[in-house]
């Protein structure tokens, strides 16, 4: 979205007085998108910059999409760079903006059994031969803007433990790619592929954001 900009553009870093003693902070937590760890550093009395890495690892799950049985392999990981803005003094509430670099994708491999009849696309019946495939790959954008709110990571001079929480979204739509040999061998038409692709894409059309909801602890030193 061209009209969406990370909140970094509204943080007036130079307008707030610098901290007389800046305390770095390491933090970790769990939630969506998984386990994460990072580092935060205050730059003014109202702004903290930070970066973290989060991952859910890889997961395998079988399922059925639009009449085709798939073996799914999902991988979720992301690296984030954020700026936290604290509008009120002595409060941990913050506005957060930034970017995430994502490795979020799902590979769906068709589970065709040779000798069976499979319906594809425009209700076309196909006799499955050894090596036949109709695979799908779903990928979220590599780089997405992030907007959110949260608590914690505020610029303070004290050391010790604290907690933090985040609620936000990375904004981006997934892309869908199809890999099949059925058109090449004349079993189906390109129209069948287009129809099957359209049905899969309709299921993804409502997905516009990658949510983040997480809790964790910090050590300030």
Coordinates of N, CA and C in Angstrom, one line a residue:
X1 N 0.8 -1.2 0.0 CA 0.0 0.0 0.0 C 0.9 1.2 0.0
X2 N 0.7 2.0 -1.0 CA 1.6 3.2 -1.2 C 1.3 4.3 -0.1
X3 N 0.0 4.3 0.4 CA -0.4 5.3 1.3 C 0.0 4.9 2.8
X4 N 0.5 3.7 2.9 CA 0.9 3.3 4.3 C 2.4 3.5 4.4
X5 N 2.8 4.1 5.5 CA 4.2 4.4 5.7 C 4.5 4.0 7.2
X6 N 5.6 3.3 7.4 CA 6.0 3.0 8.8 C 6.0 4.3 9.6
X7 N 5.7 4.1 10.9 CA 5.6 5.3 11.8 C 7.0 5.9 12.0
X8 N 8.0 5.3 11.4 CA 9.4 5.9 11.5 C 9.3 7.4 10.9
X9 N 8.5 7.6 9.9 CA 8.5 8.9 9.3 C 7.9 10.0 10.2
X10 N 7.2 9.6 11.2 CA 6.6 10.7 12.1 C 7.3 10.8 13.4
X11 N 8.4 10.0 13.6 CA 9.2 10.1 14.8 C 10.2 11.2 14.6
X12 N 10.0 12.3 15.3 CA 10.9 13.4 15.3 C 12.1 13.2 16.2
X13 N 13.0 12.5 15.8 CA 14.1 12.0 16.7 C 14.9 13.2 17.2
X14 N 15.0 14.2 16.4 CA 15.9 15.3 16.9 C 15.1 16.3 17.8
X15 N 13.8 16.2 17.9 CA 13.0 17.1 18.6 C 13.0 16.8 20.1
X16 N 13.4 15.6 20.5 CA 13.4 15.2 21.9 C 14.8 15.3 22.4
X17 N 15.0 15.6 23.7 CA 16.3 15.7 24.3 C 17.0 14.4 24.3
X18 N 18.3 14.3 24.2 CA 19.0 13.0 24.2 C 19.1 12.5 25.7
X19 N 19.2 11.2 25.8 CA 19.3 10.6 27.1 C 20.7 10.8 27.7
X20 N 20.8 11.1 28.9 CA 22.1 11.3 29.5 C 22.9 10.0 29.7
X21 N 22.1 8.9 29.9 CA 22.7 7.6 30.1 C 21.8 6.6 29.4
X22 N 22.3 6.1 28.3 CA 21.5 5.1 27.5 C 21.7 3.7 28.0
X23 N 20.6 3.0 28.3 CA 20.7 1.6 28.7 C 20.2 0.7 27.6
X24 N 21.1 -0.2 27.2 CA 20.7 -1.2 26.2 C 19.9 -2.3 26.9
X25 N 19.2 -3.0 26.0 CA 18.2 -4.0 26.5 C 18.2 -5.2 25.6
X26 N 18.3 -6.4 26.1 CA 18.1 -7.6 25.4 C 16.7 -8.2 25.8
X27 N 16.0 -8.8 24.9 CA 14.7 -9.3 25.2 C 14.4 -10.6 24.4
X28 N 13.4 -11.3 24.9 CA 12.9 -12.5 24.3 C 11.5 -12.7 24.6
X29 N 10.8 -13.6 23.8 CA 9.4 -13.8 24.1 C 8.8 -14.9 23.2
X30 N 7.5 -15.0 23.2 CA 6.8 -16.0 22.5 C 5.4 -15.5 22.1
X31 N 4.9 -16.0 21.0 CA 3.6 -15.6 20.5 C 3.5 -15.8 19.0
X32 N 2.9 -14.9 18.3 CA 2.9 -14.9 16.8 C 3.9 -13.8 16.4
X33 N 4.9 -14.1 15.6 CA 5.1 -15.3 14.8 C 6.1 -16.3 15.4
X34 N 5.9 -16.7 16.7 CA 6.8 -17.7 17.2 C 7.7 -17.3 18.4
X35 N 8.8 -18.0 18.5 CA 9.8 -17.6 19.5 C 10.6 -16.5 18.9
X36 N 11.0 -15.5 19.7 CA 11.8 -14.4 19.2 C 12.8 -13.9 20.2
X37 N 13.8 -13.2 19.7 CA 14.8 -12.6 20.6 C 15.4 -11.3 19.9
X38 N 15.7 -10.3 20.7 CA 16.2 -9.1 20.0 C 17.0 -8.2 21.0
X39 N 17.3 -7.0 20.4 CA 18.0 -6.0 21.2 C 17.3 -4.6 21.0
X40 N 17.2 -3.9 22.0 CA 16.6 -2.5 22.0 C 17.5 -1.5 22.6
X41 N 17.5 -0.3 22.0 CA 18.4 0.8 22.5 C 17.7 2.1 22.4
X42 N 17.6 2.8 23.5 CA 16.9 4.2 23.4 C 17.8 5.2 22.7
X43 N 17.2 6.1 22.0 CA 18.0 7.1 21.3 C 17.6 8.5 21.8
X44 N 16.4 8.6 22.3 CA 15.9 9.9 23.0 C 15.0 9.5 24.1
X45 N 14.5 10.5 24.8 CA 13.6 10.2 25.9 C 12.2 9.7 25.5
X46 N 12.0 9.7 24.2 CA 10.7 9.2 23.7 C 10.8 8.1 22.6
X47 N 12.0 7.8 22.2 CA 12.2 6.9 21.1 C 13.2 5.8 21.4
X48 N 12.8 4.6 21.1 CA 13.7 3.4 21.2 C 13.8 2.7 19.8
X49 N 15.0 2.4 19.4 CA 15.1 1.6 18.2 C 15.5 0.2 18.6
X50 N 15.0 -0.8 17.9 CA 15.2 -2.2 18.2 C 15.1 -3.1 17.0
X51 N 15.7 -4.3 17.1 CA 15.6 -5.3 16.1 C 15.5 -6.7 16.7
X52 N 14.7 -7.6 16.1 CA 14.6 -8.9 16.6 C 14.3 -9.9 15.5
X53 N 14.6 -11.2 15.8 CA 14.3 -12.3 14.9 C 13.3 -13.2 15.5
X54 N 12.3 -13.7 14.8 CA 11.3 -14.5 15.2 C 11.1 -15.7 14.3
X55 N 10.7 -16.9 14.8 CA 10.5 -18.0 14.0 C 9.6 -19.0 14.6
X56 N 8.8 -19.7 13.8 CA 8.0 -20.8 14.2 C 8.6 -22.1 13.6
X57 N 9.7 -22.0 12.9 CA 10.3 -23.1 12.3 C 9.5 -23.7 11.2
X58 N 9.7 -24.9 10.9 CA 9.0 -25.6 9.8 C 7.9 -26.6 10.3
X59 N 6.8 -26.6 9.6 CA 5.8 -27.5 10.0 C 5.3 -28.3 8.7
X60 N 4.8 -29.5 8.9 CA 4.2 -30.3 7.9 C 2.8 -30.7 8.2
X61 N 1.9 -30.5 7.3 CA 0.5 -30.8 7.5 C -0.2 -31.2 6.2
X62 N -0.9 -32.3 6.2 CA -1.7 -32.7 5.0 C -3.1 -32.0 5.1
X63 N -3.6 -31.8 3.9 CA -4.9 -31.2 3.8 C -5.5 -31.3 2.4
X64 N -6.7 -30.8 2.2 CA -7.3 -30.8 0.9 C -7.7 -29.4 0.5
X65 N -7.4 -29.0 -0.7 CA -7.7 -27.7 -1.2 C -8.3 -27.8 -2.6
X66 N -9.6 -27.4 -2.7 CA -10.3 -27.4 -3.9 C -10.3 -28.8 -4.6
X67 N -10.5 -29.8 -3.8 CA -10.6 -31.2 -4.3 C -9.3 -31.9 -4.5
X68 N -8.2 -31.3 -4.3 CA -6.9 -31.9 -4.4 C -6.2 -32.1 -3.1
X69 N -5.8 -33.4 -2.8 CA -5.1 -33.7 -1.6 C -3.6 -33.2 -1.7
X70 N -3.2 -32.5 -0.6 CA -1.8 -31.9 -0.6 C -1.1 -32.3 0.6
X71 N 0.2 -32.4 0.4 CA 1.1 -32.5 1.6 C 1.7 -31.1 1.7
X72 N 1.5 -30.5 2.9 CA 1.9 -29.1 3.0 C 3.2 -29.0 3.9
X73 N 4.0 -28.1 3.5 CA 5.2 -27.8 4.3 C 5.3 -26.2 4.4
X74 N 5.2 -25.8 5.7 CA 5.1 -24.4 6.0 C 6.3 -23.9 6.8
X75 N 6.9 -22.8 6.4 CA 8.0 -22.2 7.1 C 7.7 -20.8 7.4
X76 N 7.9 -20.4 8.7 CA 7.6 -19.0 9.1 C 8.8 -18.5 9.9
X77 N 9.4 -17.4 9.4 CA 10.5 -16.7 10.1 C 10.5 -15.3 9.6
X78 N 11.0 -14.4 10.5 CA 11.1 -13.0 10.0 C 12.1 -12.2 10.9
X79 N 12.7 -11.2 10.3 CA 13.6 -10.3 10.9 C 13.0 -9.0 10.9
X80 N 12.9 -8.3 12.1 CA 12.2 -7.0 12.1 C 13.1 -5.9 12.6
X81 N 12.9 -4.7 12.1 CA 13.6 -3.5 12.6 C 12.5 -2.5 12.9
X82 N 12.5 -2.0 14.1 CA 11.4 -1.2 14.6 C 11.8 0.1 15.3
X83 N 10.9 1.1 15.3 CA 11.1 2.3 16.1 C 9.9 2.4 17.0
X84 N 10.1 2.5 18.3 CA 9.0 2.7 19.3 C 9.0 4.1 19.8
X85 N 7.8 4.7 19.7 CA 7.5 6.1 20.2 C 6.6 6.1 21.4
X86 N 7.1 6.7 22.5 CA 6.4 6.8 23.7 C 5.8 8.2 23.9
X87 N 4.5 8.3 23.7 CA 3.9 9.7 23.7 C 3.7 10.3 25.1
X88 N 3.7 9.4 26.1 CA 3.5 10.0 27.5 C 4.7 9.6 28.3
X89 N 5.2 10.6 29.1 CA 6.3 10.4 30.0 C 5.9 9.4 31.1
X90 N 6.9 8.6 31.5 CA 6.7 7.7 32.6 C 5.6 6.6 32.3
X91 N 5.5 6.3 31.1 CA 4.5 5.3 30.6 C 5.2 4.4 29.7
X92 N 4.9 3.1 29.8 CA 5.4 2.1 28.9 C 4.7 1.9 27.6
X93 N 3.5 2.6 27.5 CA 2.7 2.5 26.2 C 3.4 3.1 25.1
X94 N 3.4 2.5 23.9 CA 4.1 3.0 22.8 C 3.4 2.7 21.5
X95 N 3.7 3.5 20.5 CA 3.4 3.2 19.1 C 4.6 2.7 18.4
X96 N 4.4 1.7 17.5 CA 5.5 1.1 16.9 C 5.4 1.1 15.4
X97 N 6.5 1.4 14.7 CA 6.5 1.3 13.2 C 7.8 0.7 12.8
X98 N 7.8 0.1 11.6 CA 9.1 -0.4 11.1 C 8.9 -1.3 9.9
X99 N 9.8 -2.2 9.7 CA 9.7 -3.1 8.5 C 10.1 -4.5 9.0
X100 N 9.5 -5.5 8.3 CA 9.9 -6.9 8.6 C 10.4 -7.5 7.3
X101 N 11.5 -8.3 7.4 CA 12.0 -9.1 6.3 C 11.6 -10.5 6.5
X102 N 10.7 -11.0 5.6 CA 10.0 -12.3 5.9 C 10.5 -13.5 5.1
X103 N 10.4 -14.6 5.7 CA 10.6 -15.9 5.0 C 9.4 -16.7 5.5
X104 N 8.2 -16.4 4.8 CA 7.0 -17.0 5.2 C 6.4 -17.6 3.9
X105 N 6.3 -18.9 3.9 CA 5.8 -19.6 2.7 C 5.2 -20.9 3.0
X106 N 4.4 -21.4 2.1 CA 3.8 -22.7 2.2 C 3.9 -23.4 0.9
X107 N 4.5 -24.6 0.9 CA 4.6 -25.4 -0.3 C 3.6 -26.6 -0.2
X108 N 2.7 -26.6 -1.2 CA 1.7 -27.7 -1.2 C 2.0 -28.6 -2.3
X109 N 2.3 -29.8 -2.0 CA 2.6 -30.9 -3.0 C 1.5 -31.8 -3.2
X110 N 1.0 -32.0 -4.4 CA -0.2 -32.8 -4.6 C 0.1 -34.3 -4.3
X111 N -0.8 -35.0 -3.7 CA -0.7 -36.4 -3.3 C -1.5 -37.2 -4.3
X112 N -1.1 -37.2 -5.5 CA -1.8 -38.0 -6.5 C -1.3 -39.5 -6.4
X113 N -2.3 -40.4 -6.5 CA -2.0 -41.8 -6.6 C -2.2 -42.3 -8.0
X114 N -1.2 -42.9 -8.6 CA -1.2 -43.3 -10.0 C -2.3 -44.4 -10.2
X115 N -3.1 -44.2 -11.3 CA -4.2 -45.1 -11.6 C -5.5 -44.6 -11.1
X116 N -5.6 -43.5 -10.3 CA -6.8 -43.0 -9.8 C -7.3 -41.9 -10.7
X117 N -8.6 -41.5 -10.6 CA -9.2 -40.4 -11.3 C -9.2 -39.1 -10.4
X118 N -8.7 -38.0 -10.9 CA -8.6 -36.8 -10.1 C -9.4 -35.7 -10.9
X119 N -10.2 -34.9 -10.2 CA -11.0 -33.8 -10.8 C -10.2 -32.5 -10.6
X120 N -9.9 -31.8 -11.7 CA -9.1 -30.6 -11.6 C -9.8 -29.5 -12.4
X121 N -9.7 -28.3 -11.9 CA -10.1 -27.1 -12.7 C -11.6 -27.1 -12.9
X122 N -12.0 -27.1 -14.2 CA -13.4 -27.0 -14.6 C -14.0 -28.4 -14.6
X123 N -13.9 -29.1 -13.5 CA -14.5 -30.4 -13.3 C -14.0 -31.4 -14.4
X124 N -12.7 -31.2 -14.8 CA -12.1 -32.1 -15.7 C -11.5 -33.3 -15.0
X125 N -11.9 -34.5 -15.4 CA -11.4 -35.8 -14.8 C -10.1 -36.2 -15.5
X126 N -9.1 -36.5 -14.7 CA -7.8 -36.9 -15.2 C -7.4 -38.2 -14.6
X127 N -7.0 -39.1 -15.5 CA -6.4 -40.4 -15.1 C -4.9 -40.1 -14.7
X128 N -4.6 -40.3 -13.4 CA -3.3 -39.9 -12.9 C -2.3 -41.0 -13.3
X129 N -1.2 -40.5 -13.8 CA 0.0 -41.3 -14.2 C 1.1 -41.1 -13.2
X130 N 2.0 -42.0 -13.1 CA 3.2 -41.8 -12.2 C 3.9 -40.5 -12.6
X131 N 4.3 -39.7 -11.6 CA 5.0 -38.5 -11.8 C 4.1 -37.3 -12.0
X132 N 2.8 -37.5 -12.1 CA 1.9 -36.3 -12.3 C 1.9 -35.5 -11.0
X133 N 1.7 -34.1 -11.2 CA 1.8 -33.2 -10.1 C 0.9 -32.0 -10.4
X134 N 0.4 -31.4 -9.3 CA -0.2 -30.1 -9.3 C 0.1 -29.5 -8.0
X135 N 1.2 -28.8 -8.0 CA 1.8 -28.2 -6.8 C 1.5 -26.7 -6.7
X136 N 1.4 -26.2 -5.5 CA 1.2 -24.8 -5.3 C 2.2 -24.2 -4.3
X137 N 2.6 -23.0 -4.5 CA 3.5 -22.3 -3.6 C 3.0 -21.0 -3.2
X138 N 2.8 -20.8 -1.9 CA 2.2 -19.5 -1.4 C 3.4 -18.8 -0.6
X139 N 3.6 -17.5 -1.0 CA 4.7 -16.7 -0.4 C 4.2 -15.4 -0.1
X140 N 4.5 -15.0 1.2 CA 4.3 -13.6 1.5 C 5.4 -12.7 1.0
X141 N 5.2 -11.4 0.9 CA 6.2 -10.5 0.4 C 7.5 -10.6 1.2
X142 N 8.6 -10.4 0.6 CA 9.9 -10.5 1.3 C 10.0 -9.3 2.3
X143 N 9.6 -8.1 2.0 CA 9.7 -7.0 2.9 C 8.3 -6.4 3.0
X144 N 7.9 -6.1 4.3 CA 6.6 -5.5 4.5 C 6.7 -4.5 5.6
X145 N 5.9 -3.4 5.5 CA 5.8 -2.4 6.6 C 5.1 -3.0 7.8
X146 N 5.4 -2.5 9.0 CA 4.8 -3.0 10.2 C 4.3 -1.8 11.0
X147 N 3.0 -2.0 11.5 CA 2.4 -1.0 12.4 C 1.8 -1.7 13.6
X148 N 2.0 -1.1 14.8 CA 1.4 -1.7 15.9 C 1.5 -0.8 17.1
X149 N 1.0 -1.4 18.2 CA 1.1 -0.8 19.6 C 1.7 -1.8 20.5
X150 N 2.1 -1.3 21.7 CA 2.7 -2.2 22.6 C 3.0 -1.6 23.9
X151 N 3.7 -2.4 24.8 CA 4.1 -1.9 26.1 C 5.5 -2.4 26.3
X152 N 6.4 -1.5 26.9 CA 7.7 -1.9 27.2 C 8.8 -1.4 26.3
X153 N 10.0 -1.6 26.6 CA 11.2 -1.1 25.9 C 11.4 0.4 26.1
X154 N 10.7 1.0 27.1 CA 10.8 2.5 27.2 C 12.1 2.9 27.7
X155 N 12.5 4.1 27.3 CA 13.8 4.7 27.6 C 13.9 5.0 29.1
X156 N 14.6 4.3 29.9 CA 14.8 4.6 31.3 C 16.3 4.3 31.7
X157 N 16.7 4.9 32.8 CA 18.1 4.8 33.2 C 18.4 3.6 34.2
X158 N 17.3 3.0 34.6 CA 17.5 1.9 35.6 C 17.8 0.6 34.9
X159 N 18.4 -0.4 35.6 CA 18.7 -1.7 35.0 C 17.8 -2.7 35.7
X160 N 17.7 -3.9 35.1 CA 16.9 -5.0 35.7 C 15.9 -5.6 34.7
X161 N 15.0 -6.4 35.3 CA 14.1 -7.1 34.5 C 12.8 -6.3 34.2
X162 N 12.1 -6.5 33.1 CA 10.8 -5.9 32.8 C 10.1 -6.8 31.8
X163 N 8.9 -6.5 31.5 CA 8.2 -7.3 30.5 C 7.7 -6.4 29.4
X164 N 7.3 -7.0 28.3 CA 6.9 -6.2 27.1 C 5.8 -7.0 26.4
X165 N 5.0 -6.3 25.6 CA 3.9 -6.9 24.9 C 3.7 -6.2 23.6
X166 N 3.3 -6.9 22.5 CA 3.1 -6.3 21.2 C 1.9 -6.8 20.6
X167 N 1.2 -5.9 19.9 CA 0.1 -6.2 19.0 C 0.2 -5.4 17.8
X168 N 0.3 -6.0 16.6 CA 0.5 -5.3 15.4 C 0.4 -6.2 14.2
X169 N 0.6 -5.6 13.0 CA 0.5 -6.4 11.7 C 1.6 -5.9 10.8
X170 N 2.1 -6.9 10.0 CA 2.9 -6.6 8.8 C 2.0 -6.7 7.7
X171 N 2.0 -5.7 6.8 CA 1.0 -5.5 5.8 C 1.5 -6.0 4.4
X172 N 0.8 -7.0 3.9 CA 1.2 -7.5 2.6 C 0.4 -8.7 2.2
X173 N 0.1 -8.9 0.9 CA -0.7 -9.9 0.4 C 0.2 -11.1 -0.1
X174 N -0.2 -12.3 0.1 CA 0.5 -13.5 -0.4 C 0.4 -13.6 -1.9
X175 N 1.4 -14.3 -2.5 CA 1.4 -14.6 -3.9 C 1.3 -16.1 -4.1
X176 N 0.7 -16.5 -5.2 CA 0.5 -17.9 -5.5 C 1.1 -18.3 -6.8
X177 N 1.9 -19.4 -6.8 CA 2.5 -19.9 -8.0 C 2.1 -21.4 -8.1
X178 N 1.8 -21.8 -9.4 CA 1.4 -23.2 -9.6 C 2.4 -23.9 -10.5
X179 N 2.7 -25.2 -10.2 CA 3.6 -26.0 -10.9 C 2.9 -27.3 -11.2
X180 N 2.7 -27.6 -12.5 CA 2.0 -28.8 -12.9 C 2.5 -29.3 -14.3
X181 N 2.5 -30.6 -14.5 CA 2.8 -31.2 -15.8 C 1.6 -31.6 -16.6
X182 N 0.4 -31.4 -16.0 CA -0.8 -32.0 -16.6 C -1.2 -31.3 -17.9
X183 N -0.8 -30.0 -18.1 CA -1.1 -29.3 -19.3 C -0.1 -29.8 -20.4
X184 N 1.1 -30.0 -20.0 CA 2.2 -30.4 -20.9 C 1.8 -31.8 -21.6
X185 N 1.3 -32.7 -20.8 CA 1.0 -34.0 -21.4 C -0.4 -34.1 -21.9
X186 N -1.2 -32.9 -21.9 CA -2.5 -32.9 -22.5 C -3.6 -33.4 -21.7
X187 N -3.4 -33.6 -20.4 CA -4.5 -34.1 -19.6 C -5.5 -33.1 -19.2
X188 N -5.1 -31.8 -19.1 CA -6.0 -30.7 -18.8 C -5.6 -29.5 -19.7
X189 N -6.4 -28.5 -19.7 CA -6.1 -27.3 -20.5 C -5.6 -26.2 -19.6
X190 N -5.1 -25.1 -20.2 CA -4.6 -24.0 -19.4 C -5.8 -23.4 -18.6
X191 N -7.0 -23.5 -19.2 CA -8.2 -22.9 -18.6 C -8.5 -23.7 -17.3
X192 N -8.2 -25.0 -17.2 CA -8.4 -25.8 -16.0 C -7.4 -25.3 -14.9
X193 N -6.1 -25.0 -15.4 CA -5.1 -24.5 -14.4 C -5.6 -23.2 -13.9
X194 N -6.0 -22.3 -14.8 CA -6.5 -21.0 -14.4 C -7.6 -21.0 -13.4
X195 N -8.6 -22.0 -13.6 CA -9.7 -22.1 -12.7 C -9.3 -22.6 -11.3
X196 N -8.4 -23.6 -11.3 CA -7.9 -24.2 -10.1 C -7.1 -23.1 -9.3
X197 N -6.3 -22.3 -10.1 CA -5.6 -21.2 -9.5 C -6.5 -20.1 -8.9
X198 N -7.5 -19.8 -9.6 CA -8.5 -18.8 -9.2 C -9.1 -19.2 -7.9
X199 N -9.5 -20.5 -7.8 CA -10.2 -21.0 -6.6 C -9.2 -21.0 -5.4
X200 N -8.0 -21.3 -5.6 CA -7.0 -21.2 -4.5 C -6.8 -19.8 -4.1
X201 N -6.6 -18.9 -5.1 CA -6.4 -17.5 -4.9 C -7.6 -16.8 -4.1
X202 N -8.8 -17.3 -4.4 CA -9.9 -16.7 -3.7 C -9.8 -17.0 -2.2
X203 N -9.3 -18.1 -1.9 CA -9.1 -18.4 -0.5 C -8.1 -17.6 0.2
X204 N -7.1 -17.0 -0.6 CA -6.1 -16.1 0.0 C -6.4 -14.7 -0.1
X205 N -7.5 -14.3 -0.8 CA -7.8 -12.9 -1.1 C -8.1 -12.1 0.2
X206 N -8.6 -12.8 1.3 CA -8.9 -12.0 2.5 C -7.6 -11.9 3.4
X207 N -6.5 -12.5 3.0 CA -5.3 -12.4 3.8 C -4.6 -11.2 3.3
X208 N -4.5 -10.1 4.1 CA -3.8 -8.9 3.8 C -2.7 -8.5 4.8
X209 N -2.7 -9.2 5.9 CA -1.7 -8.8 6.9 C -1.2 -10.1 7.6
X210 N 0.0 -10.0 8.2 CA 0.6 -11.0 9.0 C 0.5 -10.5 10.4
X211 N -0.3 -11.1 11.3 CA -0.5 -10.6 12.7 C 0.7 -10.8 13.6
X212 N 0.9 -10.0 14.6 CA 1.9 -10.2 15.6 C 1.2 -10.0 16.9
X213 N 1.2 -11.0 17.8 CA 0.7 -10.9 19.2 C 1.7 -11.6 20.1
X214 N 2.4 -10.9 20.9 CA 3.5 -11.6 21.7 C 3.6 -11.0 23.0
X215 N 4.2 -11.8 23.9 CA 4.6 -11.4 25.3 C 6.0 -11.8 25.5
X216 N 6.8 -11.1 26.4 CA 8.1 -11.5 26.7 C 8.7 -10.7 27.8
X217 N 10.0 -11.0 28.1 CA 10.7 -10.4 29.2 C 12.0 -9.7 28.6
X218 N 12.5 -8.7 29.4 CA 13.6 -7.9 28.9 C 14.6 -7.8 30.1
X219 N 15.9 -7.7 29.8 CA 16.9 -7.4 30.7 C 17.6 -6.1 30.3
X220 N 17.5 -5.1 31.1 CA 18.1 -3.8 30.8 C 19.4 -3.7 31.6
X221 N 20.5 -3.3 30.9 CA 21.8 -3.3 31.5 C 22.5 -1.9 31.3

